Tab-separated table of C-alpha atoms in Angstrom:
chain	number	residue	atom	x	y	z
A	801	UNK	CA	-9.314	1.661	6.441
A	802	UNK	CA	-12.521	2.055	8.318
A	803	UNK	CA	-14.776	4.870	9.397
A	804	UNK	CA	-14.903	5.278	13.103
A	805	UNK	CA	-15.250	8.034	15.646
A	806	UNK	CA	-11.803	9.492	16.241
A	807	UNK	CA	-11.666	11.526	19.428
A	808	UNK	CA	-8.881	13.953	18.768
A	809	UNK	CA	-8.065	17.578	18.188
A	810	UNK	CA	-6.396	18.589	14.936
A	811	UNK	CA	-5.057	21.765	16.461
A	812	UNK	CA	-1.708	20.198	17.183
A	813	UNK	CA	1.679	21.817	16.683
A	814	UNK	CA	3.822	20.925	13.699
A	815	UNK	CA	7.558	20.524	13.661
A	816	UNK	CA	10.329	20.319	11.161
A	817	UNK	CA	11.485	16.872	10.115
A	818	UNK	CA	14.379	15.968	12.432
A	819	UNK	CA	17.654	14.930	10.857
A	820	UNK	CA	17.700	11.619	12.661
A	821	UNK	CA	19.550	8.400	12.007
A	822	UNK	CA	19.842	6.947	8.527
A	823	UNK	CA	18.702	3.354	8.181
A	824	UNK	CA	19.786	1.105	5.338
A	825	UNK	CA	17.299	-1.675	4.697
A	826	UNK	CA	18.958	-4.716	3.265
A	827	UNK	CA	17.165	-7.331	1.140
A	828	UNK	CA	16.374	-10.504	3.114
A	829	UNK	CA	18.769	-13.370	2.540
A	830	UNK	CA	16.068	-15.714	1.324
A	831	UNK	CA	13.203	-15.023	-1.044
A	832	UNK	CA	10.234	-17.035	-2.139
A	833	UNK	CA	10.722	-17.496	-5.874
A	834	UNK	CA	7.135	-18.391	-6.632
A	835	UNK	CA	6.013	-16.542	-9.750
A	836	UNK	CA	2.589	-14.934	-9.439
A	837	UNK	CA	1.043	-14.919	-12.890
A	838	UNK	CA	-2.436	-13.909	-11.913
A	839	UNK	CA	-4.834	-10.872	-11.809
A	840	UNK	CA	-8.226	-9.591	-10.710
A	841	UNK	CA	-10.240	-7.872	-13.415
A	842	UNK	CA	-13.882	-7.870	-14.331
A	843	UNK	CA	-13.185	-10.350	-17.110
A	844	UNK	CA	-11.577	-12.768	-14.650
A	845	UNK	CA	-13.980	-12.941	-11.705
A	846	UNK	CA	-14.470	-16.703	-11.914
A	847	UNK	CA	-10.908	-17.389	-10.871
A	848	UNK	CA	-9.810	-20.855	-9.804
A	849	UNK	CA	-8.690	-20.765	-6.187
A	850	UNK	CA	-5.293	-22.287	-5.635
A	851	UNK	CA	-3.712	-23.531	-2.460
A	852	UNK	CA	-1.102	-21.249	-0.964
A	853	UNK	CA	1.801	-21.701	1.362
A	854	UNK	CA	2.614	-20.048	4.663
A	855	UNK	CA	5.888	-18.578	5.758
A	856	UNK	CA	7.383	-17.141	8.892
A	857	UNK	CA	6.887	-13.412	9.274
A	858	UNK	CA	10.196	-11.577	9.034
A	859	UNK	CA	10.113	-8.445	11.118
A	860	UNK	CA	10.716	-5.404	8.966
A	861	UNK	CA	13.328	-3.958	11.285
A	862	UNK	CA	16.047	-6.246	9.952
A	863	UNK	CA	18.278	-3.318	9.308
A	864	UNK	CA	21.440	-1.683	10.440
A	865	UNK	CA	22.073	1.938	11.266
A	866	UNK	CA	25.032	3.331	9.403
A	867	UNK	CA	26.184	6.223	7.315
A	868	UNK	CA	25.531	5.375	3.688
A	869	UNK	CA	24.167	6.782	0.473
A	870	UNK	CA	22.113	5.223	-2.266
A	871	UNK	CA	23.686	4.839	-5.692
A	872	UNK	CA	21.989	4.801	-9.037
A	873	UNK	CA	23.155	3.826	-12.509
A	874	UNK	CA	21.164	4.324	-15.716
A	875	UNK	CA	18.076	5.061	-13.646
A	876	UNK	CA	18.258	1.780	-11.693
A	877	UNK	CA	17.968	2.161	-7.934
A	878	UNK	CA	20.511	0.270	-5.860
A	879	UNK	CA	19.432	-2.792	-3.858
A	880	UNK	CA	20.060	-1.056	-0.532
A	881	UNK	CA	17.420	1.547	0.300
A	882	UNK	CA	18.524	4.495	2.406
A	883	UNK	CA	15.741	5.495	4.779
A	884	UNK	CA	15.787	8.546	7.020
A	885	UNK	CA	13.888	8.309	10.257
A	886	UNK	CA	11.510	11.238	10.722
A	887	UNK	CA	10.385	10.567	14.287
A	888	UNK	CA	11.972	10.545	17.718
A	889	UNK	CA	13.117	7.377	19.475
A	890	UNK	CA	10.042	7.310	21.735
A	891	UNK	CA	7.652	7.751	18.806
A	892	UNK	CA	6.405	5.305	16.157
A	893	UNK	CA	8.950	4.592	13.449
A	894	UNK	CA	8.273	6.628	10.314
A	895	UNK	CA	10.918	6.668	7.611
A	896	UNK	CA	11.375	8.587	4.383
A	897	UNK	CA	13.139	7.069	1.379
A	898	UNK	CA	14.298	9.516	-1.277
A	899	UNK	CA	14.125	8.497	-4.924
A	900	UNK	CA	13.277	4.850	-4.300
A	901	UNK	CA	11.324	4.518	-7.543
A	902	UNK	CA	12.059	5.710	-11.067
A	903	UNK	CA	9.733	8.187	-12.751
A	904	UNK	CA	9.204	5.996	-15.825
A	905	UNK	CA	8.268	2.974	-13.698
A	906	UNK	CA	5.654	4.951	-11.802
A	907	UNK	CA	4.347	6.670	-14.919
A	908	UNK	CA	3.713	3.257	-16.470
A	909	UNK	CA	1.333	2.398	-13.620
A	910	UNK	CA	-0.541	5.663	-14.084
A	911	UNK	CA	-0.787	5.112	-17.838
A	912	UNK	CA	-2.116	1.587	-17.340
A	913	UNK	CA	-4.828	2.867	-15.005
A	914	UNK	CA	-5.757	5.665	-17.392
A	915	UNK	CA	-5.883	3.274	-20.360
A	916	UNK	CA	-8.619	1.205	-18.736
A	917	UNK	CA	-10.334	4.201	-17.112
A	918	UNK	CA	-9.511	2.705	-13.741
A	919	UNK	CA	-9.762	5.793	-11.529
A	920	UNK	CA	-13.108	6.009	-9.734
A	921	UNK	CA	-14.423	7.563	-6.532
A	922	UNK	CA	-12.482	6.106	-3.624
A	923	UNK	CA	-14.451	3.590	-1.595
A	924	UNK	CA	-13.822	2.182	1.848
A	925	UNK	CA	-15.286	-0.457	4.082
A	926	UNK	CA	-16.587	0.586	7.473
A	927	UNK	CA	-15.888	-1.412	10.608
A	928	UNK	CA	-19.267	-3.123	10.187
A	929	UNK	CA	-18.231	-4.297	6.718
A	930	UNK	CA	-20.425	-1.910	4.734
A	931	UNK	CA	-18.908	-0.308	1.628
A	932	UNK	CA	-19.396	3.446	1.439
A	933	UNK	CA	-18.421	6.490	-0.589
A	934	UNK	CA	-18.727	9.658	1.470
A	935	UNK	CA	-17.098	12.930	2.434
A	936	UNK	CA	-14.566	11.213	4.668
A	937	UNK	CA	-12.543	10.482	1.528
A	938	UNK	CA	-13.108	12.508	-1.644
A	939	UNK	CA	-10.180	11.353	-3.782
A	940	UNK	CA	-10.335	8.840	-6.620
A	941	UNK	CA	-8.437	5.553	-6.712
A	942	UNK	CA	-7.433	2.779	-9.074
A	943	UNK	CA	-6.661	-0.715	-7.775
A	944	UNK	CA	-3.950	-2.366	-9.827
A	945	UNK	CA	-4.459	-5.947	-10.933
A	946	UNK	CA	-3.450	-8.424	-8.245
A	947	UNK	CA	-1.009	-11.093	-9.471
A	948	UNK	CA	-2.554	-13.531	-6.992
A	949	UNK	CA	-5.804	-13.602	-8.931
A	950	UNK	CA	-4.901	-14.679	-12.464
A	951	UNK	CA	-3.669	-18.213	-13.096
A	952	UNK	CA	-1.979	-18.548	-16.496
A	953	UNK	CA	-4.778	-20.768	-17.784
A	954	UNK	CA	-7.216	-17.867	-17.485
A	955	UNK	CA	-5.129	-15.734	-19.805
A	956	UNK	CA	-4.926	-18.629	-22.215
A	957	UNK	CA	-8.703	-18.904	-22.085
A	958	UNK	CA	-8.950	-15.273	-23.134
A	959	UNK	CA	-6.664	-15.908	-26.079
A	960	UNK	CA	-8.593	-19.005	-27.095
A	961	UNK	CA	-11.782	-16.921	-27.014
A	962	UNK	CA	-10.235	-14.370	-29.358
A	963	UNK	CA	-9.519	-11.739	-26.686
A	964	UNK	CA	-5.817	-11.532	-27.485
A	965	UNK	CA	-5.596	-7.763	-26.992
A	966	UNK	CA	-7.174	-7.993	-23.525
A	967	UNK	CA	-4.826	-10.817	-22.519
A	968	UNK	CA	-1.820	-8.773	-23.620
A	969	UNK	CA	-3.085	-5.710	-21.747
A	970	UNK	CA	-3.487	-7.773	-18.589
A	971	UNK	CA	-0.021	-9.288	-18.964
A	972	UNK	CA	1.521	-5.851	-19.428
A	973	UNK	CA	-0.064	-4.593	-16.214
A	974	UNK	CA	0.935	-7.724	-14.321
A	975	UNK	CA	4.571	-7.309	-15.341
A	976	UNK	CA	4.568	-3.675	-14.216
A	977	UNK	CA	2.848	-4.512	-10.926
A	978	UNK	CA	5.185	-7.392	-10.149
A	979	UNK	CA	8.242	-5.214	-10.744
A	980	UNK	CA	6.956	-2.563	-8.328
A	981	UNK	CA	5.883	-5.156	-5.755
A	982	UNK	CA	9.343	-6.714	-5.851
A	983	UNK	CA	10.898	-3.340	-5.216
A	984	UNK	CA	8.502	-2.604	-2.351
A	985	UNK	CA	9.155	-5.991	-0.755
A	986	UNK	CA	12.889	-5.426	-1.113
A	987	UNK	CA	12.778	-2.023	0.560
A	988	UNK	CA	10.481	-3.095	3.393
A	989	UNK	CA	12.214	-6.451	3.910
A	990	UNK	CA	9.224	-8.790	3.545
A	991	UNK	CA	8.091	-11.445	1.111
A	992	UNK	CA	6.250	-10.190	-1.934
A	993	UNK	CA	3.298	-12.449	-1.109
A	994	UNK	CA	2.490	-10.242	1.888
A	995	UNK	CA	1.717	-7.176	-0.195
A	996	UNK	CA	-1.918	-6.299	-0.903
A	997	UNK	CA	-3.053	-5.121	-4.338
A	998	UNK	CA	-1.317	-1.847	-5.128
A	999	UNK	CA	-3.702	1.096	-5.091
A	1000	UNK	CA	-3.123	4.334	-6.957
A	1001	UNK	CA	-4.844	7.430	-5.586
A	1002	UNK	CA	-5.496	10.774	-7.221
A	1003	UNK	CA	-6.306	14.050	-5.485
A	1004	UNK	CA	-7.573	16.955	-7.537
A	1005	UNK	CA	-7.460	20.432	-5.967
A	1006	UNK	CA	-9.686	20.409	-2.896
A	1007	UNK	CA	-9.871	16.609	-2.573
A	1008	UNK	CA	-8.684	14.956	0.637
A	1009	UNK	CA	-8.694	11.903	2.881
A	1010	UNK	CA	-9.656	12.745	6.462
A	1011	UNK	CA	-7.654	11.401	9.440
A	1012	UNK	CA	-7.786	7.614	9.493
A	1013	UNK	CA	-5.953	4.430	10.405
A	1014	UNK	CA	-4.849	1.824	7.858
A	1015	UNK	CA	-5.431	-1.105	10.195
A	1016	UNK	CA	-8.463	-3.371	10.064
A	1017	UNK	CA	-10.939	-2.973	12.910
A	1018	UNK	CA	-10.195	-5.415	15.721
A	1019	UNK	CA	-11.179	-8.065	16.491
A	1020	UNK	CA	-13.396	-8.959	13.506
A	1021	UNK	CA	-11.180	-7.459	10.766
A	1022	UNK	CA	-14.157	-7.463	8.409
A	1023	UNK	CA	-12.392	-5.231	5.907
A	1024	UNK	CA	-9.553	-7.721	5.434
A	1025	UNK	CA	-9.137	-10.235	2.622
A	1026	UNK	CA	-8.430	-13.270	4.781
A	1027	UNK	CA	-8.399	-12.152	8.411
A	1028	UNK	CA	-4.971	-10.563	8.178
A	1029	UNK	CA	-3.806	-7.322	9.793
A	1030	UNK	CA	-1.788	-4.595	8.138
A	1031	UNK	CA	1.565	-4.329	9.864
A	1032	UNK	CA	3.057	-1.582	7.670
A	1033	UNK	CA	2.123	1.030	5.135
A	1034	UNK	CA	4.336	2.462	2.417
A	1035	UNK	CA	3.022	5.529	0.624
A	1036	UNK	CA	4.816	6.183	-2.649
A	1037	UNK	CA	4.543	9.634	-4.205
A	1038	UNK	CA	3.818	9.602	-7.933
A	1039	UNK	CA	3.997	13.365	-8.399
A	1040	UNK	CA	5.487	16.498	-6.919
A	1041	UNK	CA	3.446	18.914	-4.843
A	1042	UNK	CA	5.405	22.127	-4.309
A	1043	UNK	CA	5.415	23.687	-0.895
A	1044	UNK	CA	4.062	26.837	-2.497
A	1045	UNK	CA	0.785	24.966	-3.045
A	1046	UNK	CA	0.148	25.158	0.682
A	1047	UNK	CA	-1.385	21.667	0.837
A	1048	UNK	CA	-1.192	18.183	-0.619
A	1049	UNK	CA	1.037	16.814	2.122
A	1050	UNK	CA	0.858	13.653	4.217
A	1051	UNK	CA	0.006	14.676	7.769
A	1052	UNK	CA	0.377	12.770	11.049
A	1053	UNK	CA	-1.556	15.131	13.360
A	1054	UNK	CA	-0.764	13.275	16.602
A	1055	UNK	CA	2.944	13.497	15.845
A	1056	UNK	CA	2.930	17.026	14.445
A	1057	UNK	CA	4.575	15.681	11.292
A	1058	UNK	CA	3.856	16.585	7.692
A	1059	UNK	CA	5.690	15.340	4.584
A	1060	UNK	CA	5.647	17.086	1.222
A	1061	UNK	CA	5.268	14.759	-1.800
A	1062	UNK	CA	8.156	14.370	-4.234
A	1063	UNK	CA	8.051	12.033	-7.220
A	1064	UNK	CA	9.744	8.700	-6.444
A	1065	UNK	CA	9.954	9.224	-2.676
A	1066	UNK	CA	8.219	6.869	-0.248
A	1067	UNK	CA	7.148	7.087	3.391
A	1068	UNK	CA	7.183	3.862	5.410
A	1069	UNK	CA	5.622	3.385	8.817
A	1070	UNK	CA	4.557	0.624	11.161
A	1071	UNK	CA	0.838	0.474	11.940
A	1072	UNK	CA	1.083	-1.695	15.067
A	1073	UNK	CA	2.562	-1.380	18.513
A	1074	UNK	CA	5.090	-3.876	19.808
A	1075	UNK	CA	2.262	-5.976	21.260
A	1076	UNK	CA	0.501	-6.136	17.886
A	1077	UNK	CA	-2.291	-3.641	18.518
A	1078	UNK	CA	-3.131	-0.722	16.181
A	1079	UNK	CA	-0.884	2.204	17.042
A	1080	UNK	CA	-3.238	5.180	17.204
A	1081	UNK	CA	-0.312	7.577	17.086
A	1082	UNK	CA	0.094	6.921	13.343
A	1083	UNK	CA	-3.337	8.342	12.567
A	1084	UNK	CA	-2.786	10.225	9.305
A	1085	UNK	CA	-4.528	12.179	6.586
A	1086	UNK	CA	-4.081	13.202	2.975
A	1087	UNK	CA	-4.366	16.978	3.014
A	1088	UNK	CA	-6.078	18.471	-0.028
A	1089	UNK	CA	-3.833	20.146	-2.583
A	1090	UNK	CA	-4.948	23.682	-3.328
A	1091	UNK	CA	-3.923	24.235	-6.921
A	1092	UNK	CA	-2.383	21.069	-8.358
A	1093	UNK	CA	-3.039	17.368	-8.824
A	1094	UNK	CA	-1.489	14.866	-6.423
A	1095	UNK	CA	-0.860	11.201	-7.254
A	1096	UNK	CA	0.329	8.536	-4.846
A	1097	UNK	CA	0.338	4.770	-4.369
A	1098	UNK	CA	-0.737	2.827	-1.296
A	1099	UNK	CA	1.322	-0.250	-0.464
A	1100	UNK	CA	-0.114	-2.228	2.433
A	1101	UNK	CA	1.768	-5.111	4.060
A	1102	UNK	CA	-0.052	-7.962	5.806
A	1103	UNK	CA	1.089	-10.014	8.782
A	1104	UNK	CA	1.023	-13.199	6.672
A	1105	UNK	CA	1.346	-14.257	3.034
A	1106	UNK	CA	-1.827	-14.096	0.969
A	1107	UNK	CA	-3.138	-17.242	-0.669
A	1108	UNK	CA	-6.278	-17.919	-2.635
A	1109	UNK	CA	-7.171	-20.797	-0.349
A	1110	UNK	CA	-7.009	-18.508	2.705
A	1111	UNK	CA	-9.172	-15.882	1.001
A	1112	UNK	CA	-11.679	-18.557	0.018
A	1113	UNK	CA	-11.835	-19.909	3.570
A	1114	UNK	CA	-12.315	-16.400	4.994
A	1115	UNK	CA	-15.192	-15.725	2.636
A	1116	UNK	CA	-16.817	-18.984	3.586
A	1117	UNK	CA	-16.601	-18.125	7.285
A	1118	UNK	CA	-17.912	-14.575	6.999
A	1119	UNK	CA	-20.834	-13.545	4.846
A	1120	UNK	CA	-19.726	-9.915	5.030
A	1121	UNK	CA	-16.257	-10.531	3.619
A	1122	UNK	CA	-15.702	-8.934	0.236
A	1123	UNK	CA	-15.416	-11.100	-2.905
A	1124	UNK	CA	-11.860	-12.082	-3.817
A	1125	UNK	CA	-12.073	-10.531	-7.278
A	1126	UNK	CA	-14.117	-7.460	-6.396
A	1127	UNK	CA	-13.134	-3.798	-6.320
A	1128	UNK	CA	-10.231	-3.604	-3.906
A	1129	UNK	CA	-11.011	-1.521	-0.868
A	1130	UNK	CA	-9.088	0.683	1.452
C-alpha cells in the first residue's frame, strides 16, 4: 500500500504448507440488498455523490471448523467455501481456498480489461500521499470499474448523447464486477459495500512487487478513499504458475510461507492484529515469475461500508486525498 522502510531480513527459512484445520465460511444471515449500478471511468468523472448508509462490521471469523468438502455443479461453486488454514495457531490467520472462482468468470474480467487497454504500470501512493511508479513494484495493473461510482442516470446520459456502445460496455463490466464482488463478500463473510474496487495485476517474466503491507499508513491513512483501514486481503489467482517456473509465488517472508498460484484459488488473510493495528507479520511480496505470465486479482476489504458521501467528506477534509473517480491505487 505504501512505500516505507521495512527493517527485515529476507533470508528466512521456508516451510511446507501445514495440513491444518479446514474452515467452512458460511454466508452471513443478512445481506444488504442495495443494488450498486455505478462505475468510475474517464467518461464518468463528474459523478453525482450520493448519500450512503452505515452498517455494523461483521467480523470475518464467523465460521465453524468442521470436516467438509466443496461441491460444484455445472461449474457453479457451492455457497459454502472450504478454506484451509496455512499458518499455525500462534500466527496470523492465512487461509487458502481451492477453486473458489470459475475460469470463465475470471477470464471475462481479463478480457474486459484488455478490451479497454486497461493494464498500465502499477502505481502506489506513499505514506505522504504522493503517487509514484518505481522499482518497488514493476508489474502492471488494471482497476475494474467501481459500482459505487456510476448512478444509472449517468449511463442514460451516455445513451442520450449517442454513446450507446460505451454505455453497454460499462454495463457489461459492472455486471461482471458485481458478480465477482458478491462471491468475494460471500466467501469472506462481509457486506459487498466494504469491498474496494477490484484490481487485476499482471506480472511478466522478471516483474515483481517487493515486500509490502496492504494497510494504510497510520494514523493519517492518506492512501485511503474515506479514512478507512483494510482489515483483510483476498488474492485471487487468475492463472497457473507451475512450480517448475521457480518463481511467481506469493511469499510471506516473516512466516516462511510461499503459495504457488493456481487458477481459481484464493488466499485470504487478516491485515490487522486483534487490537486493530497493522500486523507486520503479514508482510508479503509477489515474487517474479521466471518464464511465464502471472495474473491475479486484489480484493481489499475495508473496516466500514463505502459511500460516496463519505468519500466526498474525506476529500474535503484532506487536500492530499485522491479524487473519487481517479485511477485506483494500491
